[in-house]
């Protein structure tokens, strides 16, 4: 399975990096491919290192202005002209999407993917990996949107909130039919 992971390129605290390493190990040992923003810094590097060390493939989609941060030993590296093309390539090359901790870029990617899914423009499973309760507030906001009629489909059809990598990967594998 090609798993797109949206996440931060920042250097983060162990409460975020340890669960990211564990999830990366699951991806790699499961024989899956990481499809990610291609950067070799911060949390992106932690996950790419873990997937690579445990036998998974790496497919990066970088962008021209971040080319100096692109991972050199990826199995495949695509360089998009801009962020919009990067997001489109990440979605096209993946079977499933996981949103890990991140800043405004990650939030932008998450909302675009969910908006596309809401409108039926893709049917890929989407997981918000709620490491250390990072997305508790967003989960509450989505629940309010659903309760007050802002979502045209049930929240459970839009996104799955996972508290750890084991639950995230199990949901993805079940969703795409991997036993």
Short mmCIF file of N, CA and C in Angstrom, two decimals:
data_model
loop_
_atom_site.label_atom_id
_atom_site.label_comp_id
_atom_site.label_asym_id
_atom_site.label_seq_id
_atom_site.Cartn_x
_atom_site.Cartn_y
_atom_site.Cartn_z
N UNK A 1 0.86 -1.18 0.00
CA UNK A 1 0.00 0.00 0.00
C UNK A 1 0.90 1.24 0.00
N UNK A 2 0.55 2.20 -0.79
CA UNK A 2 1.23 3.49 -0.81
C UNK A 2 0.52 4.42 0.17
N UNK A 3 1.23 4.78 1.24
CA UNK A 3 0.63 5.58 2.31
C UNK A 3 1.21 6.99 2.27
N UNK A 4 0.37 7.95 1.92
CA UNK A 4 0.78 9.35 1.96
C UNK A 4 0.72 9.81 3.41
N UNK A 5 1.80 10.43 3.87
CA UNK A 5 1.83 10.97 5.22
C UNK A 5 2.12 12.46 5.14
N UNK A 6 1.19 13.24 5.64
CA UNK A 6 1.40 14.68 5.78
C UNK A 6 1.89 14.92 7.20
N UNK A 7 2.98 15.68 7.34
CA UNK A 7 3.55 15.91 8.66
C UNK A 7 4.54 17.05 8.61
N UNK A 8 5.00 17.42 9.79
CA UNK A 8 5.89 18.55 9.96
C UNK A 8 7.31 18.23 9.50
N UNK A 9 8.01 19.27 9.05
CA UNK A 9 9.43 19.17 8.76
C UNK A 9 10.25 19.79 9.90
N UNK A 10 9.57 20.15 10.99
CA UNK A 10 10.26 20.75 12.13
C UNK A 10 10.90 19.68 13.02
N UNK A 11 11.93 20.07 13.72
CA UNK A 11 12.53 19.22 14.75
C UNK A 11 11.63 19.31 15.98
N UNK A 12 11.12 18.17 16.41
CA UNK A 12 10.11 18.18 17.47
C UNK A 12 10.55 17.36 18.68
N UNK A 13 9.81 17.53 19.74
CA UNK A 13 10.02 16.86 21.01
C UNK A 13 9.80 15.35 20.88
N UNK A 14 10.40 14.60 21.78
CA UNK A 14 10.32 13.14 21.79
C UNK A 14 8.88 12.63 21.88
N UNK A 15 7.99 13.40 22.49
CA UNK A 15 6.59 12.94 22.58
C UNK A 15 5.95 12.82 21.20
N UNK A 16 6.53 13.49 20.20
CA UNK A 16 6.06 13.36 18.82
C UNK A 16 6.97 12.45 17.99
N UNK A 17 8.28 12.50 18.23
CA UNK A 17 9.19 11.71 17.40
C UNK A 17 9.13 10.22 17.74
N UNK A 18 8.97 9.85 19.00
CA UNK A 18 8.92 8.42 19.35
C UNK A 18 7.73 7.72 18.70
N UNK A 19 6.51 8.27 18.80
CA UNK A 19 5.38 7.62 18.11
C UNK A 19 5.55 7.64 16.58
N UNK A 20 6.21 8.67 16.04
CA UNK A 20 6.45 8.73 14.60
C UNK A 20 7.39 7.61 14.17
N UNK A 21 8.43 7.36 14.96
CA UNK A 21 9.35 6.26 14.67
C UNK A 21 8.62 4.91 14.72
N UNK A 22 7.75 4.74 15.70
CA UNK A 22 6.99 3.50 15.83
C UNK A 22 6.07 3.30 14.61
N UNK A 23 5.41 4.36 14.18
CA UNK A 23 4.52 4.25 13.02
C UNK A 23 5.34 3.96 11.76
N UNK A 24 6.49 4.60 11.62
CA UNK A 24 7.36 4.37 10.47
C UNK A 24 7.81 2.91 10.41
N UNK A 25 8.12 2.36 11.56
CA UNK A 25 8.53 0.95 11.63
C UNK A 25 7.40 0.05 11.14
N UNK A 26 6.17 0.34 11.53
CA UNK A 26 5.02 -0.44 11.09
C UNK A 26 4.85 -0.36 9.57
N UNK A 27 5.03 0.81 9.01
CA UNK A 27 4.92 0.98 7.56
C UNK A 27 5.98 0.14 6.87
N UNK A 28 7.22 0.28 7.31
CA UNK A 28 8.33 -0.44 6.68
C UNK A 28 8.20 -1.94 6.81
N UNK A 29 7.95 -2.42 8.02
CA UNK A 29 7.84 -3.87 8.25
C UNK A 29 6.63 -4.46 7.53
N UNK A 30 5.61 -3.63 7.30
CA UNK A 30 4.42 -4.09 6.58
C UNK A 30 4.63 -4.16 5.07
N UNK A 31 5.81 -3.73 4.61
CA UNK A 31 6.10 -3.74 3.18
C UNK A 31 5.42 -2.62 2.41
N UNK A 32 5.03 -1.58 3.12
CA UNK A 32 4.33 -0.46 2.50
C UNK A 32 5.32 0.59 2.00
N UNK A 33 4.82 1.50 1.21
CA UNK A 33 5.60 2.61 0.67
C UNK A 33 5.15 3.90 1.33
N UNK A 34 6.13 4.69 1.78
CA UNK A 34 5.86 6.03 2.30
C UNK A 34 5.86 7.00 1.13
N UNK A 35 4.77 7.74 0.99
CA UNK A 35 4.68 8.82 0.02
C UNK A 35 4.58 10.08 0.86
N UNK A 36 5.61 10.93 0.77
CA UNK A 36 5.66 12.09 1.66
C UNK A 36 6.28 13.28 0.96
N UNK A 37 6.33 14.40 1.63
CA UNK A 37 6.82 15.65 1.05
C UNK A 37 8.26 15.67 0.63
N UNK A 38 8.98 14.58 0.86
CA UNK A 38 10.33 14.44 0.32
C UNK A 38 11.44 15.08 1.12
N UNK A 39 11.12 15.83 2.15
CA UNK A 39 12.15 16.52 2.91
C UNK A 39 12.93 15.56 3.81
N UNK A 40 14.19 15.88 3.99
CA UNK A 40 15.09 15.07 4.82
C UNK A 40 15.46 15.84 6.09
N UNK A 41 14.46 16.51 6.65
CA UNK A 41 14.65 17.29 7.88
C UNK A 41 13.47 17.05 8.82
N UNK A 42 13.72 17.27 10.10
CA UNK A 42 12.67 17.23 11.10
C UNK A 42 11.92 15.92 11.18
N UNK A 43 10.63 16.00 11.48
CA UNK A 43 9.80 14.82 11.63
C UNK A 43 9.70 14.05 10.31
N UNK A 44 9.75 14.76 9.19
CA UNK A 44 9.74 14.08 7.89
C UNK A 44 10.92 13.12 7.78
N UNK A 45 12.09 13.55 8.24
CA UNK A 45 13.29 12.70 8.22
C UNK A 45 13.13 11.52 9.15
N UNK A 46 12.60 11.75 10.35
CA UNK A 46 12.39 10.68 11.33
C UNK A 46 11.55 9.56 10.71
N UNK A 47 10.44 9.92 10.07
CA UNK A 47 9.55 8.92 9.49
C UNK A 47 10.20 8.25 8.29
N UNK A 48 10.81 9.02 7.40
CA UNK A 48 11.46 8.43 6.23
C UNK A 48 12.58 7.48 6.65
N UNK A 49 13.38 7.88 7.64
CA UNK A 49 14.45 7.01 8.14
C UNK A 49 13.88 5.69 8.66
N UNK A 50 12.81 5.78 9.45
CA UNK A 50 12.20 4.58 10.03
C UNK A 50 11.63 3.64 8.99
N UNK A 51 10.95 4.19 8.01
CA UNK A 51 10.38 3.35 6.94
C UNK A 51 11.51 2.68 6.17
N UNK A 52 12.52 3.45 5.81
CA UNK A 52 13.66 2.93 5.04
C UNK A 52 14.40 1.84 5.82
N UNK A 53 14.67 2.08 7.11
CA UNK A 53 15.41 1.12 7.94
C UNK A 53 14.67 -0.21 8.09
N UNK A 54 13.35 -0.18 7.96
CA UNK A 54 12.56 -1.39 8.16
C UNK A 54 12.01 -1.97 6.86
N UNK A 55 12.62 -1.60 5.74
CA UNK A 55 12.32 -2.27 4.48
C UNK A 55 11.27 -1.65 3.59
N UNK A 56 10.73 -0.52 3.97
CA UNK A 56 9.73 0.13 3.13
C UNK A 56 10.36 0.99 2.05
N UNK A 57 9.58 1.31 1.06
CA UNK A 57 10.04 2.19 -0.03
C UNK A 57 9.72 3.64 0.31
N UNK A 58 10.48 4.54 -0.32
CA UNK A 58 10.29 5.98 -0.12
C UNK A 58 10.01 6.66 -1.45
N UNK A 59 8.85 7.29 -1.55
CA UNK A 59 8.51 8.09 -2.72
C UNK A 59 8.27 9.52 -2.23
N UNK A 60 9.20 10.39 -2.57
CA UNK A 60 9.10 11.79 -2.16
C UNK A 60 8.52 12.66 -3.25
N UNK A 61 7.78 13.67 -2.81
CA UNK A 61 7.28 14.70 -3.74
C UNK A 61 7.69 16.03 -3.14
N UNK A 62 8.80 16.54 -3.63
CA UNK A 62 9.31 17.82 -3.13
C UNK A 62 8.76 18.94 -4.00
N UNK A 63 9.22 20.12 -3.73
CA UNK A 63 8.81 21.29 -4.51
C UNK A 63 10.07 22.09 -4.80
N UNK A 64 10.12 22.77 -5.93
CA UNK A 64 11.34 23.43 -6.38
C UNK A 64 12.02 24.26 -5.30
N UNK A 65 11.26 25.08 -4.58
CA UNK A 65 11.90 25.98 -3.62
C UNK A 65 12.42 25.27 -2.37
N UNK A 66 12.11 23.98 -2.21
CA UNK A 66 12.64 23.20 -1.09
C UNK A 66 13.60 22.10 -1.56
N UNK A 67 14.03 22.21 -2.79
CA UNK A 67 14.88 21.19 -3.38
C UNK A 67 16.14 20.88 -2.58
N UNK A 68 16.70 21.87 -1.89
CA UNK A 68 17.91 21.65 -1.10
C UNK A 68 17.66 20.79 0.13
N UNK A 69 16.39 20.61 0.51
CA UNK A 69 16.04 19.79 1.67
C UNK A 69 15.56 18.39 1.28
N UNK A 70 15.51 18.12 -0.02
CA UNK A 70 15.00 16.83 -0.51
C UNK A 70 15.95 15.69 -0.15
N UNK A 71 15.37 14.57 0.20
CA UNK A 71 16.15 13.37 0.57
C UNK A 71 16.84 12.81 -0.67
N UNK A 72 18.11 12.55 -0.54
CA UNK A 72 18.92 12.11 -1.68
C UNK A 72 18.75 10.63 -2.00
N UNK A 73 18.44 9.78 -0.99
CA UNK A 73 18.39 8.34 -1.24
C UNK A 73 16.97 7.78 -1.33
N UNK A 74 16.01 8.63 -1.66
CA UNK A 74 14.64 8.13 -1.84
C UNK A 74 14.61 7.19 -3.04
N UNK A 75 13.70 6.22 -2.99
CA UNK A 75 13.56 5.31 -4.12
C UNK A 75 13.06 6.06 -5.36
N UNK A 76 12.28 7.09 -5.12
CA UNK A 76 11.77 7.94 -6.21
C UNK A 76 11.57 9.33 -5.64
N UNK A 77 11.97 10.35 -6.38
CA UNK A 77 11.77 11.73 -5.95
C UNK A 77 11.21 12.52 -7.12
N UNK A 78 10.04 13.10 -6.92
CA UNK A 78 9.39 13.95 -7.90
C UNK A 78 9.54 15.38 -7.39
N UNK A 79 9.83 16.30 -8.29
CA UNK A 79 9.92 17.71 -7.90
C UNK A 79 8.79 18.46 -8.59
N UNK A 80 7.85 18.91 -7.78
CA UNK A 80 6.69 19.65 -8.29
C UNK A 80 7.05 21.13 -8.44
N UNK A 81 6.35 21.82 -9.30
CA UNK A 81 6.60 23.24 -9.53
C UNK A 81 6.15 24.10 -8.36
N UNK A 82 5.05 23.69 -7.69
CA UNK A 82 4.52 24.49 -6.59
C UNK A 82 3.78 23.59 -5.60
N UNK A 83 3.29 24.18 -4.53
CA UNK A 83 2.63 23.41 -3.47
C UNK A 83 1.34 22.75 -3.94
N UNK A 84 0.59 23.42 -4.81
CA UNK A 84 -0.66 22.84 -5.32
C UNK A 84 -0.37 21.57 -6.12
N UNK A 85 0.64 21.61 -6.98
CA UNK A 85 1.02 20.43 -7.75
C UNK A 85 1.54 19.33 -6.82
N UNK A 86 2.27 19.72 -5.79
CA UNK A 86 2.80 18.74 -4.82
C UNK A 86 1.65 17.98 -4.16
N UNK A 87 0.64 18.71 -3.68
CA UNK A 87 -0.50 18.05 -3.03
C UNK A 87 -1.22 17.11 -4.00
N UNK A 88 -1.39 17.55 -5.23
CA UNK A 88 -2.06 16.70 -6.23
C UNK A 88 -1.25 15.43 -6.49
N UNK A 89 0.07 15.56 -6.60
CA UNK A 89 0.93 14.40 -6.82
C UNK A 89 0.89 13.44 -5.62
N UNK A 90 0.93 13.98 -4.42
CA UNK A 90 0.87 13.14 -3.21
C UNK A 90 -0.41 12.32 -3.19
N UNK A 91 -1.53 12.96 -3.51
CA UNK A 91 -2.80 12.25 -3.53
C UNK A 91 -2.83 11.20 -4.64
N UNK A 92 -2.38 11.56 -5.82
CA UNK A 92 -2.39 10.65 -6.96
C UNK A 92 -1.55 9.40 -6.70
N UNK A 93 -0.43 9.55 -6.03
CA UNK A 93 0.51 8.45 -5.82
C UNK A 93 0.19 7.60 -4.59
N UNK A 94 -0.89 7.89 -3.90
CA UNK A 94 -1.19 7.17 -2.65
C UNK A 94 -2.49 6.38 -2.72
N UNK A 95 -2.55 5.36 -1.86
CA UNK A 95 -3.76 4.57 -1.68
C UNK A 95 -4.53 5.01 -0.44
N UNK A 96 -3.82 5.67 0.47
CA UNK A 96 -4.39 6.08 1.76
C UNK A 96 -3.59 7.27 2.28
N UNK A 97 -4.20 8.03 3.19
CA UNK A 97 -3.57 9.24 3.71
C UNK A 97 -3.57 9.21 5.23
N UNK A 98 -2.43 9.58 5.81
CA UNK A 98 -2.31 9.75 7.26
C UNK A 98 -1.83 11.17 7.51
N UNK A 99 -2.51 11.84 8.41
CA UNK A 99 -2.12 13.20 8.78
C UNK A 99 -1.53 13.12 10.19
N UNK A 100 -0.23 13.42 10.27
CA UNK A 100 0.45 13.42 11.56
C UNK A 100 0.57 14.86 12.05
N UNK A 101 1.25 15.06 13.15
CA UNK A 101 1.38 16.40 13.73
C UNK A 101 2.09 17.32 12.75
N UNK A 102 1.69 18.58 12.76
CA UNK A 102 2.31 19.55 11.88
C UNK A 102 1.74 20.94 12.08
N UNK A 103 2.27 21.86 11.32
CA UNK A 103 1.86 23.26 11.40
C UNK A 103 0.86 23.62 10.32
N UNK A 104 0.96 24.85 9.84
CA UNK A 104 -0.02 25.35 8.88
C UNK A 104 0.02 24.60 7.55
N UNK A 105 1.20 24.17 7.12
CA UNK A 105 1.30 23.41 5.87
C UNK A 105 0.56 22.09 5.97
N UNK A 106 0.74 21.40 7.09
CA UNK A 106 0.07 20.12 7.31
C UNK A 106 -1.44 20.33 7.41
N UNK A 107 -1.84 21.38 8.10
CA UNK A 107 -3.27 21.68 8.23
C UNK A 107 -3.88 22.00 6.87
N UNK A 108 -3.15 22.73 6.03
CA UNK A 108 -3.60 23.03 4.67
C UNK A 108 -3.79 21.74 3.88
N UNK A 109 -2.81 20.85 3.96
CA UNK A 109 -2.90 19.58 3.24
C UNK A 109 -4.09 18.76 3.74
N UNK A 110 -4.26 18.73 5.06
CA UNK A 110 -5.36 17.95 5.65
C UNK A 110 -6.72 18.47 5.20
N UNK A 111 -6.91 19.77 5.27
CA UNK A 111 -8.23 20.31 4.91
C UNK A 111 -8.51 20.14 3.42
N UNK A 112 -7.48 20.26 2.58
CA UNK A 112 -7.72 20.06 1.15
C UNK A 112 -8.11 18.62 0.86
N UNK A 113 -7.40 17.67 1.46
CA UNK A 113 -7.69 16.25 1.24
C UNK A 113 -9.11 15.93 1.72
N UNK A 114 -9.48 16.47 2.88
CA UNK A 114 -10.83 16.21 3.40
C UNK A 114 -11.90 16.89 2.55
N UNK A 115 -11.61 18.07 2.05
CA UNK A 115 -12.57 18.76 1.18
C UNK A 115 -12.78 17.98 -0.12
N UNK A 116 -11.69 17.48 -0.69
CA UNK A 116 -11.81 16.67 -1.91
C UNK A 116 -12.61 15.40 -1.65
N UNK A 117 -12.38 14.79 -0.50
CA UNK A 117 -13.12 13.57 -0.16
C UNK A 117 -14.60 13.89 0.06
N UNK A 118 -14.87 14.99 0.74
CA UNK A 118 -16.26 15.41 1.00
C UNK A 118 -17.04 15.55 -0.30
N UNK A 119 -16.38 16.02 -1.34
CA UNK A 119 -17.03 16.24 -2.63
C UNK A 119 -16.95 15.02 -3.55
N UNK A 120 -16.45 13.89 -3.02
CA UNK A 120 -16.39 12.67 -3.80
C UNK A 120 -15.30 12.64 -4.86
N UNK A 121 -14.29 13.50 -4.73
CA UNK A 121 -13.22 13.55 -5.71
C UNK A 121 -12.11 12.54 -5.42
N UNK A 122 -12.19 11.88 -4.29
CA UNK A 122 -11.39 10.69 -4.00
C UNK A 122 -12.11 9.95 -2.89
N UNK A 123 -11.84 8.66 -2.79
CA UNK A 123 -12.49 7.82 -1.77
C UNK A 123 -11.44 7.12 -0.90
N UNK A 124 -10.24 7.65 -0.87
CA UNK A 124 -9.15 7.03 -0.12
C UNK A 124 -9.36 7.23 1.38
N UNK A 125 -9.02 6.22 2.17
CA UNK A 125 -9.16 6.38 3.62
C UNK A 125 -8.20 7.46 4.14
N UNK A 126 -8.70 8.26 5.08
CA UNK A 126 -7.91 9.34 5.68
C UNK A 126 -7.91 9.13 7.20
N UNK A 127 -6.71 9.17 7.77
CA UNK A 127 -6.54 9.02 9.21
C UNK A 127 -5.87 10.25 9.77
N UNK A 128 -6.44 10.79 10.84
CA UNK A 128 -5.76 11.81 11.62
C UNK A 128 -5.12 11.09 12.80
N UNK A 129 -3.79 11.03 12.82
CA UNK A 129 -3.06 10.36 13.89
C UNK A 129 -2.89 11.36 15.02
N UNK A 130 -3.65 11.16 16.07
CA UNK A 130 -3.79 12.11 17.17
C UNK A 130 -2.72 11.90 18.26
N UNK A 131 -1.47 11.97 17.87
CA UNK A 131 -0.35 11.77 18.79
C UNK A 131 -0.38 12.79 19.93
N UNK A 132 -0.31 12.28 21.13
CA UNK A 132 -0.26 13.11 22.35
C UNK A 132 -1.43 14.10 22.41
N UNK A 133 -2.58 13.71 21.82
CA UNK A 133 -3.77 14.57 21.85
C UNK A 133 -3.65 15.81 20.98
N UNK A 134 -2.68 15.81 20.05
CA UNK A 134 -2.42 16.99 19.23
C UNK A 134 -3.66 17.49 18.50
N UNK A 135 -4.49 16.58 18.03
CA UNK A 135 -5.67 16.98 17.25
C UNK A 135 -6.97 16.93 18.04
N UNK A 136 -6.92 16.93 19.35
CA UNK A 136 -8.14 16.92 20.17
C UNK A 136 -9.05 18.09 19.83
N UNK A 137 -8.49 19.27 19.70
CA UNK A 137 -9.28 20.47 19.38
C UNK A 137 -9.91 20.38 18.00
N UNK A 138 -9.15 19.88 17.04
CA UNK A 138 -9.67 19.74 15.68
C UNK A 138 -10.78 18.69 15.64
N UNK A 139 -10.59 17.61 16.39
CA UNK A 139 -11.62 16.57 16.45
C UNK A 139 -12.91 17.16 17.02
N UNK A 140 -12.79 17.94 18.06
CA UNK A 140 -13.96 18.59 18.67
C UNK A 140 -14.63 19.52 17.66
N UNK A 141 -13.83 20.26 16.89
CA UNK A 141 -14.39 21.17 15.89
C UNK A 141 -15.13 20.39 14.80
N UNK A 142 -14.53 19.29 14.33
CA UNK A 142 -15.21 18.47 13.33
C UNK A 142 -16.52 17.90 13.88
N UNK A 143 -16.53 17.48 15.12
CA UNK A 143 -17.75 16.96 15.73
C UNK A 143 -18.82 18.04 15.80
N UNK A 144 -18.41 19.26 16.09
CA UNK A 144 -19.37 20.37 16.10
C UNK A 144 -19.89 20.65 14.70
N UNK A 145 -19.00 20.62 13.70
CA UNK A 145 -19.43 20.82 12.31
C UNK A 145 -20.48 19.79 11.92
N UNK A 146 -20.24 18.54 12.32
CA UNK A 146 -21.19 17.48 12.01
C UNK A 146 -22.51 17.70 12.74
N UNK A 147 -22.45 17.97 14.02
CA UNK A 147 -23.66 18.15 14.83
C UNK A 147 -24.51 19.32 14.36
N UNK A 148 -23.87 20.37 13.84
CA UNK A 148 -24.60 21.57 13.43
C UNK A 148 -24.90 21.60 11.93
N UNK A 149 -24.64 20.48 11.23
CA UNK A 149 -25.07 20.36 9.85
C UNK A 149 -24.12 20.91 8.80
N UNK A 150 -22.87 21.12 9.14
CA UNK A 150 -21.91 21.65 8.16
C UNK A 150 -21.27 20.59 7.29
N UNK A 151 -21.42 19.32 7.65
CA UNK A 151 -20.82 18.23 6.87
C UNK A 151 -21.92 17.47 6.14
N UNK A 152 -21.78 17.30 4.83
CA UNK A 152 -22.83 16.61 4.07
C UNK A 152 -22.78 15.09 4.20
N UNK A 153 -21.80 14.56 4.92
CA UNK A 153 -21.72 13.13 5.16
C UNK A 153 -21.22 12.92 6.59
N UNK A 154 -21.45 11.74 7.14
CA UNK A 154 -21.02 11.51 8.52
C UNK A 154 -19.51 11.66 8.67
N UNK A 155 -19.09 12.21 9.78
CA UNK A 155 -17.67 12.41 10.07
C UNK A 155 -16.89 11.11 9.94
N UNK A 156 -17.50 10.00 10.35
CA UNK A 156 -16.82 8.70 10.29
C UNK A 156 -16.52 8.26 8.85
N UNK A 157 -17.25 8.81 7.87
CA UNK A 157 -16.97 8.51 6.47
C UNK A 157 -15.90 9.43 5.90
N UNK A 158 -15.64 10.52 6.58
CA UNK A 158 -14.67 11.51 6.12
C UNK A 158 -13.27 11.22 6.64
N UNK A 159 -13.16 10.92 7.93
CA UNK A 159 -11.85 10.77 8.56
C UNK A 159 -11.95 9.85 9.77
N UNK A 160 -10.87 9.12 10.01
CA UNK A 160 -10.77 8.25 11.18
C UNK A 160 -9.71 8.84 12.10
N UNK A 161 -10.07 9.04 13.36
CA UNK A 161 -9.11 9.53 14.35
C UNK A 161 -8.49 8.34 15.05
N UNK A 162 -7.17 8.22 14.96
CA UNK A 162 -6.44 7.13 15.60
C UNK A 162 -5.54 7.70 16.68
N UNK A 163 -5.51 7.02 17.81
CA UNK A 163 -4.68 7.48 18.92
C UNK A 163 -3.25 6.97 18.83
N UNK A 164 -3.01 5.96 17.99
CA UNK A 164 -1.64 5.45 17.83
C UNK A 164 -1.48 4.85 16.43
N UNK A 165 -0.23 4.56 16.09
CA UNK A 165 0.08 4.05 14.77
C UNK A 165 -0.49 2.68 14.48
N UNK A 166 -0.59 1.83 15.50
CA UNK A 166 -1.16 0.50 15.31
C UNK A 166 -2.61 0.61 14.84
N UNK A 167 -3.40 1.46 15.51
CA UNK A 167 -4.80 1.65 15.13
C UNK A 167 -4.90 2.29 13.75
N UNK A 168 -4.01 3.23 13.46
CA UNK A 168 -4.03 3.91 12.16
C UNK A 168 -3.78 2.91 11.03
N UNK A 169 -2.72 2.11 11.17
CA UNK A 169 -2.38 1.16 10.10
C UNK A 169 -3.44 0.07 9.97
N UNK A 170 -3.98 -0.40 11.09
CA UNK A 170 -5.03 -1.42 11.03
C UNK A 170 -6.25 -0.90 10.27
N UNK A 171 -6.64 0.34 10.54
CA UNK A 171 -7.77 0.95 9.83
C UNK A 171 -7.47 1.04 8.33
N UNK A 172 -6.27 1.50 7.98
CA UNK A 172 -5.92 1.64 6.57
C UNK A 172 -5.93 0.31 5.86
N UNK A 173 -5.30 -0.70 6.47
CA UNK A 173 -5.23 -2.01 5.84
C UNK A 173 -6.63 -2.60 5.65
N UNK A 174 -7.48 -2.44 6.64
CA UNK A 174 -8.86 -2.93 6.52
C UNK A 174 -9.61 -2.16 5.42
N UNK A 175 -9.39 -0.86 5.36
CA UNK A 175 -10.09 -0.02 4.38
C UNK A 175 -9.72 -0.33 2.95
N UNK A 176 -8.46 -0.71 2.72
CA UNK A 176 -8.04 -1.01 1.34
C UNK A 176 -8.03 -2.51 1.05
N UNK A 177 -8.46 -3.33 2.04
CA UNK A 177 -8.62 -4.76 1.82
C UNK A 177 -7.37 -5.60 2.00
N UNK A 178 -6.43 -5.13 2.83
CA UNK A 178 -5.23 -5.92 3.11
C UNK A 178 -5.47 -6.69 4.40
N UNK A 179 -5.27 -8.01 4.35
CA UNK A 179 -5.47 -8.85 5.55
C UNK A 179 -4.16 -9.07 6.27
#
